[in-house]
């Protein structure tokens, strides 16, 4: 199993550009999440999805959009990139019942710099 | 809003000695997670604690949960260099149609000889 796969791993954007961070999971998990991690901080929730066609905002959704057309994919779109969006982005997924051993599975992250 | 506080934020450990990281959270939760993160890497799940009094151990790490005190501890026994990393606790709390996973700021551990 590949688990949660994120692409790209690194990206530099210019202010005002747009991009899509890709996230795919092959565990048939219903629930998927996007977090951002700023230096020296914990993770903050951007958006989440409880199933295909259903998305909802987290703590810090401004400047981002998501879609969930399939169970496997949960892309995160940045429109009009700003320096404040420089961060490491993690995608995560989990089973409906959260499980008892690991709970959430995280991808390897996308390190984004906006200059 | 659920707040999760870890302390200390930085911990310099001497090899062979024992240390504890504390995780306090502000509202009722039904489970607590501990994660490890190496520099530039993703989060690795260490423990999932499901109930009051839960204790889990893996190698030199032992985690416990006191839901009444809203406190979890991560105890490190006889620290070794391989344990250098950042450790996060995270707490699940019910949200509108899901659970919300809220993270502490992390404890950066450095183990020195």
Tab-separated table of N, CA and C in Angstrom, chain A residues 41-89:
chain	number	residue	atom	x	y	z
A	41	UNK	N	5.603	25.180	14.681
A	41	UNK	CA	4.214	25.139	15.139
A	41	UNK	C	3.611	23.756	14.928
A	42	UNK	N	2.460	23.567	15.566
A	42	UNK	CA	1.692	22.370	15.276
A	42	UNK	C	0.929	22.532	13.975
A	43	UNK	N	0.138	21.543	13.636
A	43	UNK	CA	-0.607	21.572	12.389
A	43	UNK	C	-1.956	22.246	12.574
A	44	UNK	N	-2.346	23.001	11.567
A	44	UNK	CA	-3.666	23.655	11.588
A	44	UNK	C	-4.493	23.149	10.406
A	45	UNK	N	-5.765	22.892	10.663
A	45	UNK	CA	-6.647	22.305	9.662
A	45	UNK	C	-7.138	23.360	8.686
A	46	UNK	N	-6.986	23.069	7.385
A	46	UNK	CA	-7.422	24.004	6.345
A	46	UNK	C	-8.830	23.619	5.864
A	47	UNK	N	-8.959	22.419	5.352
A	47	UNK	CA	-10.226	21.883	4.862
A	47	UNK	C	-10.254	20.390	5.158
A	48	UNK	N	-11.475	19.850	5.184
A	48	UNK	CA	-11.595	18.416	5.313
A	48	UNK	C	-12.788	17.932	4.498
A	49	UNK	N	-12.837	16.612	4.319
A	49	UNK	CA	-13.912	16.007	3.534
A	49	UNK	C	-14.299	14.685	4.180
A	50	UNK	N	-15.602	14.469	4.310
A	50	UNK	CA	-16.071	13.221	4.931
A	50	UNK	C	-16.513	12.207	3.876
A	51	UNK	N	-16.358	12.564	2.623
A	51	UNK	CA	-16.681	11.634	1.553
A	51	UNK	C	-16.746	12.377	0.234
A	52	UNK	N	-16.824	11.628	-0.852
A	52	UNK	CA	-16.872	12.240	-2.179
A	52	UNK	C	-18.031	13.223	-2.266
A	53	UNK	N	-17.744	14.413	-2.745
A	53	UNK	CA	-18.746	15.446	-2.925
A	53	UNK	C	-19.045	16.289	-1.704
A	54	UNK	N	-18.371	15.979	-0.556
A	54	UNK	CA	-18.641	16.705	0.687
A	54	UNK	C	-17.343	17.286	1.223
A	55	UNK	N	-17.298	18.606	1.355
A	55	UNK	CA	-16.124	19.252	1.926
A	55	UNK	C	-16.568	20.297	2.940
A	56	UNK	N	-15.667	20.652	3.831
A	56	UNK	CA	-16.005	21.655	4.836
A	56	UNK	C	-14.742	22.385	5.268
A	57	UNK	N	-14.940	23.602	5.781
A	57	UNK	CA	-13.811	24.434	6.172
A	57	UNK	C	-13.267	24.006	7.526
A	58	UNK	N	-11.947	24.195	7.675
A	58	UNK	CA	-11.315	23.998	8.956
A	58	UNK	C	-11.032	25.337	9.613
A	59	UNK	N	-9.914	25.409	10.329
A	59	UNK	CA	-9.562	26.628	11.073
A	59	UNK	C	-9.072	27.760	10.192
A	60	UNK	N	-8.320	27.423	9.113
A	60	UNK	CA	-7.633	28.442	8.323
A	60	UNK	C	-7.909	28.262	6.831
A	61	UNK	N	-9.161	28.374	6.374
A	61	UNK	CA	-9.487	28.088	4.982
A	61	UNK	C	-9.233	29.221	3.991
A	62	UNK	N	-9.039	30.429	4.485
A	62	UNK	CA	-8.957	31.575	3.568
A	62	UNK	C	-7.774	31.455	2.621
A	63	UNK	N	-8.057	31.648	1.330
A	63	UNK	CA	-7.018	31.569	0.315
A	63	UNK	C	-6.877	30.195	-0.322
A	64	UNK	N	-7.734	29.270	0.097
A	64	UNK	CA	-7.656	27.891	-0.391
A	64	UNK	C	-9.025	27.413	-0.855
A	65	UNK	N	-8.999	26.439	-1.749
A	65	UNK	CA	-10.225	25.746	-2.143
A	65	UNK	C	-9.927	24.269	-2.309
A	66	UNK	N	-10.956	23.453	-2.127
A	66	UNK	CA	-10.793	22.009	-2.287
A	66	UNK	C	-11.969	21.448	-3.080
A	67	UNK	N	-11.775	20.242	-3.549
A	67	UNK	CA	-12.853	19.484	-4.178
A	67	UNK	C	-12.635	18.012	-3.839
A	68	UNK	N	-13.677	17.244	-3.908
A	68	UNK	CA	-13.554	15.810	-3.639
A	68	UNK	C	-14.510	15.076	-4.579
A	69	UNK	N	-14.016	14.796	-5.762
A	69	UNK	CA	-14.854	14.136	-6.761
A	69	UNK	C	-14.784	12.619	-6.653
A	70	UNK	N	-13.724	12.093	-6.047
A	70	UNK	CA	-13.589	10.656	-5.854
A	70	UNK	C	-13.177	10.380	-4.414
A	71	UNK	N	-13.312	9.137	-3.991
A	71	UNK	CA	-12.864	8.774	-2.643
A	71	UNK	C	-11.355	8.935	-2.502
A	72	UNK	N	-10.626	8.670	-3.587
A	72	UNK	CA	-9.169	8.621	-3.507
A	72	UNK	C	-8.489	9.983	-3.488
A	73	UNK	N	-9.065	10.970	-4.157
A	73	UNK	CA	-8.344	12.225	-4.407
A	73	UNK	C	-8.947	13.412	-3.663
A	74	UNK	N	-8.055	14.259	-3.153
A	74	UNK	CA	-8.512	15.438	-2.415
A	74	UNK	C	-7.518	16.567	-2.692
A	75	UNK	N	-7.622	17.218	-3.849
A	75	UNK	CA	-6.666	18.275	-4.193
A	75	UNK	C	-6.954	19.580	-3.454
A	76	UNK	N	-5.895	20.317	-3.178
A	76	UNK	CA	-5.989	21.626	-2.516
A	76	UNK	C	-5.520	22.684	-3.497
A	77	UNK	N	-6.354	23.670	-3.731
A	77	UNK	CA	-6.058	24.717	-4.710
A	77	UNK	C	-5.709	26.005	-3.981
A	78	UNK	N	-4.581	26.586	-4.368
A	78	UNK	CA	-4.202	27.910	-3.884
A	78	UNK	C	-4.435	28.909	-4.999
A	79	UNK	N	-5.252	29.884	-4.735
A	79	UNK	CA	-5.496	30.945	-5.707
A	79	UNK	C	-4.777	32.196	-5.232
A	80	UNK	N	-4.097	32.877	-6.143
A	80	UNK	CA	-3.440	34.146	-5.805
A	80	UNK	C	-2.522	33.977	-4.593
A	81	UNK	N	-1.476	33.195	-4.785
A	81	UNK	CA	-0.570	32.867	-3.684
A	81	UNK	C	-0.011	34.118	-3.013
A	82	UNK	N	0.093	34.039	-1.687
A	82	UNK	CA	0.630	35.121	-0.875
A	82	UNK	C	1.760	34.580	-0.003
A	83	UNK	N	2.707	35.445	0.406
A	83	UNK	CA	3.810	34.980	1.261
A	83	UNK	C	3.331	34.286	2.531
A	84	UNK	N	2.162	34.678	3.038
A	84	UNK	CA	1.626	34.056	4.256
A	84	UNK	C	1.269	32.586	4.047
A	85	UNK	N	1.218	32.152	2.801
A	85	UNK	CA	0.916	30.750	2.515
A	85	UNK	C	2.171	29.888	2.416
A	86	UNK	N	3.322	30.495	2.642
A	86	UNK	CA	4.560	29.722	2.742
A	86	UNK	C	4.445	28.805	3.951
A	87	UNK	N	4.539	27.513	3.717
A	87	UNK	CA	4.286	26.553	4.778
A	87	UNK	C	4.569	25.150	4.251
A	88	UNK	N	4.456	24.187	5.138
A	88	UNK	CA	4.471	22.782	4.723
A	88	UNK	C	3.045	22.272	4.826
A	89	UNK	N	2.568	21.659	3.769
A	89	UNK	CA	1.190	21.204	3.690
A	89	UNK	C	1.137	19.682	3.789
